[in-house]
GROMACS .gro file of N, CA and C in nm:
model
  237
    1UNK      N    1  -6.585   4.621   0.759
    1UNK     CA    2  -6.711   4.560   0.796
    1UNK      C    3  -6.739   4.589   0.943
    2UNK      N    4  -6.854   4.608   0.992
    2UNK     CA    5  -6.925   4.639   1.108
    2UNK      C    6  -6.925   4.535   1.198
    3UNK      N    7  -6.876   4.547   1.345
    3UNK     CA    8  -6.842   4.445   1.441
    3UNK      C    9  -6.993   4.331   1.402
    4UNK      N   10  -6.965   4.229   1.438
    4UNK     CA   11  -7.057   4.050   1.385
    4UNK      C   12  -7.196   4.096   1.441
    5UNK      N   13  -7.163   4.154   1.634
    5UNK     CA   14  -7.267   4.197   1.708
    5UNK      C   15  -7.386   4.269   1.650
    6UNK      N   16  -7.391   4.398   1.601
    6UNK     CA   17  -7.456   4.505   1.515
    6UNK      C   18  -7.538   4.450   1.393
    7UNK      N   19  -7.441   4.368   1.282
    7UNK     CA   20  -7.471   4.300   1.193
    7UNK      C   21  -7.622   4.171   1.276
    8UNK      N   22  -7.553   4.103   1.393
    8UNK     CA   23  -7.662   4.023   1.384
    8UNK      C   24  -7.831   4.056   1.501
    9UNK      N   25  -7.792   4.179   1.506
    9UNK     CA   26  -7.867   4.289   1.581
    9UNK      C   27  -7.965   4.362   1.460
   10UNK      N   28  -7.899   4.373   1.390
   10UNK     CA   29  -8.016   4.471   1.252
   10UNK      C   30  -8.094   4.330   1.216
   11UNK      N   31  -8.006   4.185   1.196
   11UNK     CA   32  -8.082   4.109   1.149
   11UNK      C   33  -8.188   4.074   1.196
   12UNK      N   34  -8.175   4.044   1.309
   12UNK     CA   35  -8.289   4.013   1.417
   12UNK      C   36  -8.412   4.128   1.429
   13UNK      N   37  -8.353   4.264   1.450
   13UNK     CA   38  -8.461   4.372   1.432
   13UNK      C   39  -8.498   4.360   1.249
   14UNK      N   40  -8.494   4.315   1.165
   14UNK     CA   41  -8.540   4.344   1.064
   14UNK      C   42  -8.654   4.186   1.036
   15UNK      N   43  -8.584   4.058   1.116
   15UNK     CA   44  -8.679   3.978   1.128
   15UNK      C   45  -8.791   3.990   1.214
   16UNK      N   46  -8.799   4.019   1.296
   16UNK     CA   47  -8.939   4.077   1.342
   16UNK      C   48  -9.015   4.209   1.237
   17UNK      N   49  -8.894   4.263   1.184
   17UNK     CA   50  -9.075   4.414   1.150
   17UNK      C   51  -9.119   4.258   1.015
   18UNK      N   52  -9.002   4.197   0.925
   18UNK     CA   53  -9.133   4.112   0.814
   18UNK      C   54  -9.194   4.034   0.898
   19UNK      N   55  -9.146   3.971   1.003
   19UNK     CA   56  -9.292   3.885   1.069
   19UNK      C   57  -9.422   3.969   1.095
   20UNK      N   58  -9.399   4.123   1.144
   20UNK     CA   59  -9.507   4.208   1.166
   20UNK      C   60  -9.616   4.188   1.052
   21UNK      N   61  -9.509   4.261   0.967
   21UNK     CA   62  -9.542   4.267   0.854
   21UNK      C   63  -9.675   4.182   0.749
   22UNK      N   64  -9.651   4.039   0.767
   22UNK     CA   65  -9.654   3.904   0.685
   22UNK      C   66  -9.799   3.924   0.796
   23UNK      N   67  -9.778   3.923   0.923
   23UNK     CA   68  -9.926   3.887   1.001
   23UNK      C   69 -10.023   4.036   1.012
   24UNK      N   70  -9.958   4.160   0.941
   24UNK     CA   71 -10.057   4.244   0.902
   24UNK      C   72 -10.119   4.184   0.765
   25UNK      N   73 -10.040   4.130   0.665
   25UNK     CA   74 -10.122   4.090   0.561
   25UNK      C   75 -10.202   4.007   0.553
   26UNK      N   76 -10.167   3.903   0.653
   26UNK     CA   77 -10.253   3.810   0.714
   26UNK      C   78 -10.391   3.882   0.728
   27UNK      N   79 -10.375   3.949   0.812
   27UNK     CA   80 -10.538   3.979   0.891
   27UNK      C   81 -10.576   4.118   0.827
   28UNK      N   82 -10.569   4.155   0.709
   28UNK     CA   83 -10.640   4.254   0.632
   28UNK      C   84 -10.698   4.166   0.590
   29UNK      N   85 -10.631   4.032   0.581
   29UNK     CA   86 -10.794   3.933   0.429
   29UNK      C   87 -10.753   4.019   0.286
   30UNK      N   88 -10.683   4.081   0.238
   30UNK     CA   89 -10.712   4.139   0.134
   30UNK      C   90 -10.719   4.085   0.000
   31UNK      N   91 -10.801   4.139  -0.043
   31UNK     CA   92 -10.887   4.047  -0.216
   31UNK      C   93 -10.843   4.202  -0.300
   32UNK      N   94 -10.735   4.119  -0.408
   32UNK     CA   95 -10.655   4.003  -0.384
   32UNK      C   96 -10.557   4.004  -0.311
   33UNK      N   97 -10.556   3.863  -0.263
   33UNK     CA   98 -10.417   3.860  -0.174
   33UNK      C   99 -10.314   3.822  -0.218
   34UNK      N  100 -10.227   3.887  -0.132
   34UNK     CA  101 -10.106   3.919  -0.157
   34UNK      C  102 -10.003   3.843  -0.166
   35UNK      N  103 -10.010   3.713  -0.209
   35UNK     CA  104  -9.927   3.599  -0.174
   35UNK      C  105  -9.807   3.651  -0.236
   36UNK      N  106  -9.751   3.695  -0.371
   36UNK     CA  107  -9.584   3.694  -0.418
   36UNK      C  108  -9.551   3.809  -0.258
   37UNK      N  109  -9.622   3.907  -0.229
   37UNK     CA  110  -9.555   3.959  -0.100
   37UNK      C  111  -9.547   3.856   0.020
   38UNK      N  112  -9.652   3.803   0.053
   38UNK     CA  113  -9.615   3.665   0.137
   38UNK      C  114  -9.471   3.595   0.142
   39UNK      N  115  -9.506   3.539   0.004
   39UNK     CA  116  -9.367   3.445  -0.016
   39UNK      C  117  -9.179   3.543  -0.010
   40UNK      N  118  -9.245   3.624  -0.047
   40UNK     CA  119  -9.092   3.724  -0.028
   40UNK      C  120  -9.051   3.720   0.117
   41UNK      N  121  -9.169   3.764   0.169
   41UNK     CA  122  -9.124   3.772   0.316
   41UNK      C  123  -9.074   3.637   0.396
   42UNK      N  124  -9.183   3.524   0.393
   42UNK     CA  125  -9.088   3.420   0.428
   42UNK      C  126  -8.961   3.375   0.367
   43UNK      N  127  -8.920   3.422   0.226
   43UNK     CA  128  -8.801   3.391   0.180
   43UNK      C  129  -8.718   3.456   0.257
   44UNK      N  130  -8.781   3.571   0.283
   44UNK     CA  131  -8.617   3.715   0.358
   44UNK      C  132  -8.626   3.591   0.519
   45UNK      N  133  -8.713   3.574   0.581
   45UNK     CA  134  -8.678   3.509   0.735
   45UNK      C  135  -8.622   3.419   0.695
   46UNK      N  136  -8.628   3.322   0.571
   46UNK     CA  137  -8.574   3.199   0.610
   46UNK      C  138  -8.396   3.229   0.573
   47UNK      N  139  -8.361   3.371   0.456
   47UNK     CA  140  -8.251   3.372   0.427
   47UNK      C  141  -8.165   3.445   0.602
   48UNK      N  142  -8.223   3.525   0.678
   48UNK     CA  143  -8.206   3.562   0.761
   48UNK      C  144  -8.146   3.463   0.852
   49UNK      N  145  -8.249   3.393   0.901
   49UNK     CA  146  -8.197   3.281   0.990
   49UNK      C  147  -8.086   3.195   0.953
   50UNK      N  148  -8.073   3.150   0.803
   50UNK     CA  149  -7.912   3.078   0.741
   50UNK      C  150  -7.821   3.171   0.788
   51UNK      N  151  -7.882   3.338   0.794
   51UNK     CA  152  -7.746   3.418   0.808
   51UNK      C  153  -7.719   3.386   0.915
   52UNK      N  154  -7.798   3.387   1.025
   52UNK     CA  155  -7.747   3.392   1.177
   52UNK      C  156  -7.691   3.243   1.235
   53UNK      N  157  -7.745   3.186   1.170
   53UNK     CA  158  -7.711   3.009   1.176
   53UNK      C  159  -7.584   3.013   1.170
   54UNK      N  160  -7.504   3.066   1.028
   54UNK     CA  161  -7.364   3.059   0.962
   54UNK      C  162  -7.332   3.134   1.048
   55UNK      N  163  -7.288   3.263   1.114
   55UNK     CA  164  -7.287   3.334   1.217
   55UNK      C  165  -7.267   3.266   1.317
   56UNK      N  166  -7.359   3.223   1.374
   56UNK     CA  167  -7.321   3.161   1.511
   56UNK      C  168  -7.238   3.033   1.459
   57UNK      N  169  -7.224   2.965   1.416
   57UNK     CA  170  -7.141   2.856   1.289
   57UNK      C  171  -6.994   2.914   1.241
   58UNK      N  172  -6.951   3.052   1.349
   58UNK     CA  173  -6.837   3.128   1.277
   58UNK      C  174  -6.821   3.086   1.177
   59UNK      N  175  -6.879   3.086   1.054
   59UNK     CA  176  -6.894   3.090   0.914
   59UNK      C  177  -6.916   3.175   0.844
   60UNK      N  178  -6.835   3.299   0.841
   60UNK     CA  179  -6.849   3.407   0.793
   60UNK      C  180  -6.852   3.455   0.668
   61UNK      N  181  -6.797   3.345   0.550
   61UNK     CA  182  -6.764   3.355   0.433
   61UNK      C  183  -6.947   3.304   0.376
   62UNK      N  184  -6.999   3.191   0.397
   62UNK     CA  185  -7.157   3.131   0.403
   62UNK      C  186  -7.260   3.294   0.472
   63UNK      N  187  -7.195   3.313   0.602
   63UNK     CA  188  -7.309   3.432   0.607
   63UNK      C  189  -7.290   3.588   0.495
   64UNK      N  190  -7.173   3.591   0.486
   64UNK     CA  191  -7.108   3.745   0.364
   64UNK      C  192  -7.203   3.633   0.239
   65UNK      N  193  -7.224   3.521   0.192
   65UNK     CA  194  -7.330   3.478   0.104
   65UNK      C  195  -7.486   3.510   0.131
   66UNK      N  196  -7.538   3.441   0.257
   66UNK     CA  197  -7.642   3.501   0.258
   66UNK      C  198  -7.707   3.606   0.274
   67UNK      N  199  -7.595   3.711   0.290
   67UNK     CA  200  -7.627   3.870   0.357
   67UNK      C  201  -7.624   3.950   0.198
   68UNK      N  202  -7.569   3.878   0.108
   68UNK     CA  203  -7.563   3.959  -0.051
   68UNK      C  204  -7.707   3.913  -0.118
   69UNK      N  205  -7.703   3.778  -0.056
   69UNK     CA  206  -7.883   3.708  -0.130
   69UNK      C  207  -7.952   3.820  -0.075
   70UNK      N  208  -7.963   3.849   0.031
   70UNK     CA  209  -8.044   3.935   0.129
   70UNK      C  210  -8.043   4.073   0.077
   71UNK      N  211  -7.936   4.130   0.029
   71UNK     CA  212  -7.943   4.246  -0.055
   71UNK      C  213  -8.015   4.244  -0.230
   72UNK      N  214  -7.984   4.116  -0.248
   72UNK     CA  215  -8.011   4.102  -0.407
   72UNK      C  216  -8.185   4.120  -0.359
   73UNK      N  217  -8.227   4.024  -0.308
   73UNK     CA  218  -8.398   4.047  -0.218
   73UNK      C  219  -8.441   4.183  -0.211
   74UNK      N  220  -8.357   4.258  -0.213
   74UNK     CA  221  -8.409   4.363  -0.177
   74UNK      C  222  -8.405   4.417  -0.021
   75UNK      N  223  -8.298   4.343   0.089
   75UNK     CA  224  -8.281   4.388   0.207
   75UNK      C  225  -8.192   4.427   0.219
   76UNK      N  226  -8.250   4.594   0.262
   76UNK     CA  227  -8.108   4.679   0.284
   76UNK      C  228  -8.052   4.698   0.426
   77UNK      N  229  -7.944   4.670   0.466
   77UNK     CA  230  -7.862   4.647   0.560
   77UNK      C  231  -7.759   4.755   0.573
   78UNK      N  232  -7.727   4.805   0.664
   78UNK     CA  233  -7.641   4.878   0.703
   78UNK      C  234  -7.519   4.833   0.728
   79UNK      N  235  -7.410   4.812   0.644
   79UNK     CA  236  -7.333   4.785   0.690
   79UNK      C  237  -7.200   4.853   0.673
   0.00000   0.00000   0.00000
């Protein structure tokens, strides 16, 4: 496994591009909108942040949980 640092470095860069993301869909207005993409995306930040929570929580066994939710989601991680 990839030093904790790196790991919570991709996380953080991958929580900002869906915040980008979520407030481009925002301000297209698009009909129809896109809410199941909405809700994905706040699901990936909120699983993100448990990761880094458990993380800083040296809880590594809780974050290796939320980092597999995060893959099952569909977030691919380098690790």
């Amino acid at each position: 496994m990839k030093d904790i640092s790196l790991i919570v470095m991709q996380l953080k860069n991958r929580q900002i591009q869906i915040d980008r993301k979520i407030n481009q869909l925002i301000d297209q207005n698009l009909d129809p909108f896109p809410f199941e993409r909405l809700e994905k995306g706040k699901k990936l930040i909120e699983l993100i942040k448990k990761t880094l929570q458990a993380i800083k929580g040296d809880d590594l066994i809780l974050a290796g949980m939320h980092i597999k939710e995060l893959e099952m989601e569909g977030l691919k991680l380098d690790l």
